[in-house]
mmCIF file of C-alpha atoms in Angstrom:
data_model
loop_
_atom_site.group_PDB
_atom_site.id
_atom_site.type_symbol
_atom_site.label_atom_id
_atom_site.label_comp_id
_atom_site.label_asym_id
_atom_site.label_seq_id
_atom_site.Cartn_x
_atom_site.Cartn_y
_atom_site.Cartn_z
ATOM 1 C CA MET A 1 -0.065 0.070 0.175
ATOM 2 C CA PRO A 2 2.809 2.519 0.861
ATOM 3 C CA GLY A 3 3.917 2.191 -2.787
ATOM 4 C CA LEU A 4 0.635 2.987 -4.228
ATOM 5 C CA LEU A 5 0.354 6.117 -2.054
ATOM 6 C CA ARG A 6 3.799 7.217 -3.256
ATOM 7 C CA GLY A 7 2.683 6.897 -6.741
ATOM 8 C CA VAL A 8 -0.413 8.541 -6.365
ATOM 9 C CA ALA A 9 1.490 11.426 -4.523
ATOM 10 C CA ARG A 10 3.893 11.669 -7.208
ATOM 11 C CA THR A 11 1.369 11.714 -9.941
ATOM 12 C CA ALA A 12 -0.244 14.539 -8.229
ATOM 13 C CA VAL A 13 2.659 16.498 -7.664
ATOM 14 C CA VAL A 14 3.610 16.137 -11.319
ATOM 15 C CA ALA A 15 0.108 16.729 -12.585
ATOM 16 C CA GLY A 16 -0.065 20.192 -10.043
ATOM 17 C CA THR A 17 3.476 21.206 -11.297
ATOM 18 C CA ALA A 18 2.443 20.612 -15.040
ATOM 19 C CA THR A 19 -0.780 22.590 -14.677
ATOM 20 C CA ALA A 20 1.004 25.501 -12.898
ATOM 21 C CA VAL A 21 3.627 25.677 -15.650
ATOM 22 C CA SER A 22 1.030 25.556 -18.314
ATOM 23 C CA ASN A 23 -0.858 28.251 -16.739
ATOM 24 C CA ARG A 24 2.240 30.360 -16.524
ATOM 25 C CA VAL A 25 2.979 29.897 -20.177
ATOM 26 C CA SER A 26 -0.678 30.663 -21.226
ATOM 27 C CA ARG A 27 -0.520 34.022 -19.151
ATOM 28 C CA ARG A 28 2.780 34.769 -20.563
ATOM 29 C CA GLN A 29 1.746 34.017 -24.184
ATOM 30 C CA ALA A 30 -1.596 36.059 -23.930
ATOM 31 C CA GLY A 31 0.412 39.026 -22.507
ATOM 32 C CA ARG A 32 2.782 38.708 -25.506
ATOM 33 C CA TRP A 33 -0.106 38.613 -27.688
ATOM 34 C CA ALA A 34 -1.887 41.465 -26.232
ATOM 35 C CA GLN A 35 1.282 43.522 -26.524
ATOM 36 C CA GLN A 36 1.789 42.576 -30.071
ATOM 37 C CA ASP A 37 -1.889 43.386 -30.807
ATOM 38 C CA ALA A 38 -1.292 46.825 -29.139
ATOM 39 C CA GLN A 39 1.719 47.581 -31.185
ATOM 40 C CA GLN A 40 -0.009 46.414 -34.481
ATOM 41 C CA ALA A 41 -3.031 48.877 -33.716
ATOM 42 C CA ALA A 42 -1.069 51.763 -33.003
ATOM 43 C CA PRO A 43 0.243 52.371 -36.454
ATOM 44 C CA GLN A 44 -3.124 51.414 -37.993
ATOM 45 C CA GLN A 45 -4.795 54.284 -36.078
ATOM 46 C CA PRO A 46 -4.769 57.496 -38.325
ATOM 47 C CA ALA A 47 -2.007 59.616 -37.272
ATOM 48 C CA ALA A 48 -2.964 62.911 -35.720
ATOM 49 C CA ALA A 49 -3.387 65.403 -38.752
ATOM 50 C CA ALA A 50 -0.840 68.339 -38.603
ATOM 51 C CA PRO A 51 -2.768 71.210 -37.623
ATOM 52 C CA GLU A 52 -3.666 73.490 -40.517
ATOM 53 C CA PRO A 53 -1.944 76.785 -40.777
ATOM 54 C CA PRO A 54 -4.284 79.640 -40.098
ATOM 55 C CA PRO A 55 -5.679 81.065 -43.242
ATOM 56 C CA ALA A 56 -3.779 84.107 -44.601
ATOM 57 C CA PRO A 57 -5.073 87.217 -43.594
ATOM 58 C CA SER A 58 -7.084 89.342 -45.840
ATOM 59 C CA MET A 59 -5.921 92.508 -47.690
ATOM 60 C CA GLU A 60 -8.365 94.217 -45.333
ATOM 61 C CA SER A 61 -7.087 92.970 -41.968
ATOM 62 C CA LYS A 62 -3.535 93.621 -43.198
ATOM 63 C CA ILE A 63 -4.254 97.206 -44.000
ATOM 64 C CA SER A 64 -6.070 97.746 -40.581
ATOM 65 C CA GLN A 65 -3.147 96.188 -38.886
ATOM 66 C CA LEU A 66 -0.661 98.566 -40.875
ATOM 67 C CA LYS A 67 -2.692 101.572 -39.811
ATOM 68 C CA GLU A 68 -2.529 100.521 -36.398
ATOM 69 C CA LEU A 69 1.329 100.080 -36.508
ATOM 70 C CA GLY A 70 1.293 103.585 -38.232
ATOM 71 C CA GLU A 71 -0.385 105.159 -35.331
ATOM 72 C CA LEU A 72 1.921 103.510 -32.881
ATOM 73 C CA LYS A 73 4.963 104.747 -34.755
ATOM 74 C CA THR A 74 3.409 108.085 -34.744
ATOM 75 C CA GLN A 75 2.643 107.989 -31.153
ATOM 76 C CA GLY A 76 6.160 107.005 -30.444
ATOM 77 C CA VAL A 77 5.622 103.507 -29.141
ATOM 78 C CA LEU A 78 7.566 101.876 -32.063
ATOM 79 C CA THR A 79 10.869 102.971 -33.294
ATOM 80 C CA GLU A 80 11.428 103.086 -37.037
ATOM 81 C CA ALA A 81 13.358 99.634 -36.911
ATOM 82 C CA GLU A 82 10.332 97.975 -35.187
ATOM 83 C CA PHE A 83 7.826 99.515 -37.568
ATOM 84 C CA GLU A 84 9.720 98.275 -40.499
ATOM 85 C CA ALA A 85 10.174 94.948 -38.827
ATOM 86 C CA GLN A 86 6.438 94.492 -38.045
ATOM 87 C CA LYS A 87 5.339 95.802 -41.488
ATOM 88 C CA SER A 88 7.449 93.272 -43.334
ATOM 89 C CA ARG A 89 5.905 90.576 -40.844
ATOM 90 C CA ILE A 90 2.391 91.680 -41.874
ATOM 91 C CA LEU A 91 2.916 92.117 -45.683
ATOM 92 C CA ASN A 92 4.796 88.676 -45.851
ATOM 93 C CA SER A 93 2.136 86.725 -44.181
#
């Protein structure tokens, strides 16, 4: 009888160990597959579109900005160099 119990106990230990290893392998594989799915899904998502540049200001808005600059220059708030720099920025936009 002791030999039979020893054999049953050994079988139980081997089966338990095999189950534990199998479960660990399954969890590890599931984790890897989830990670691969996430990596593959990321490139498939459309990339965020680059923000569109604001529309070019109309000629009327450029003229009003130039008038404001002229008033600031007349009031002495802007120097001649600052006025010219801002004027070229407005005209080149």
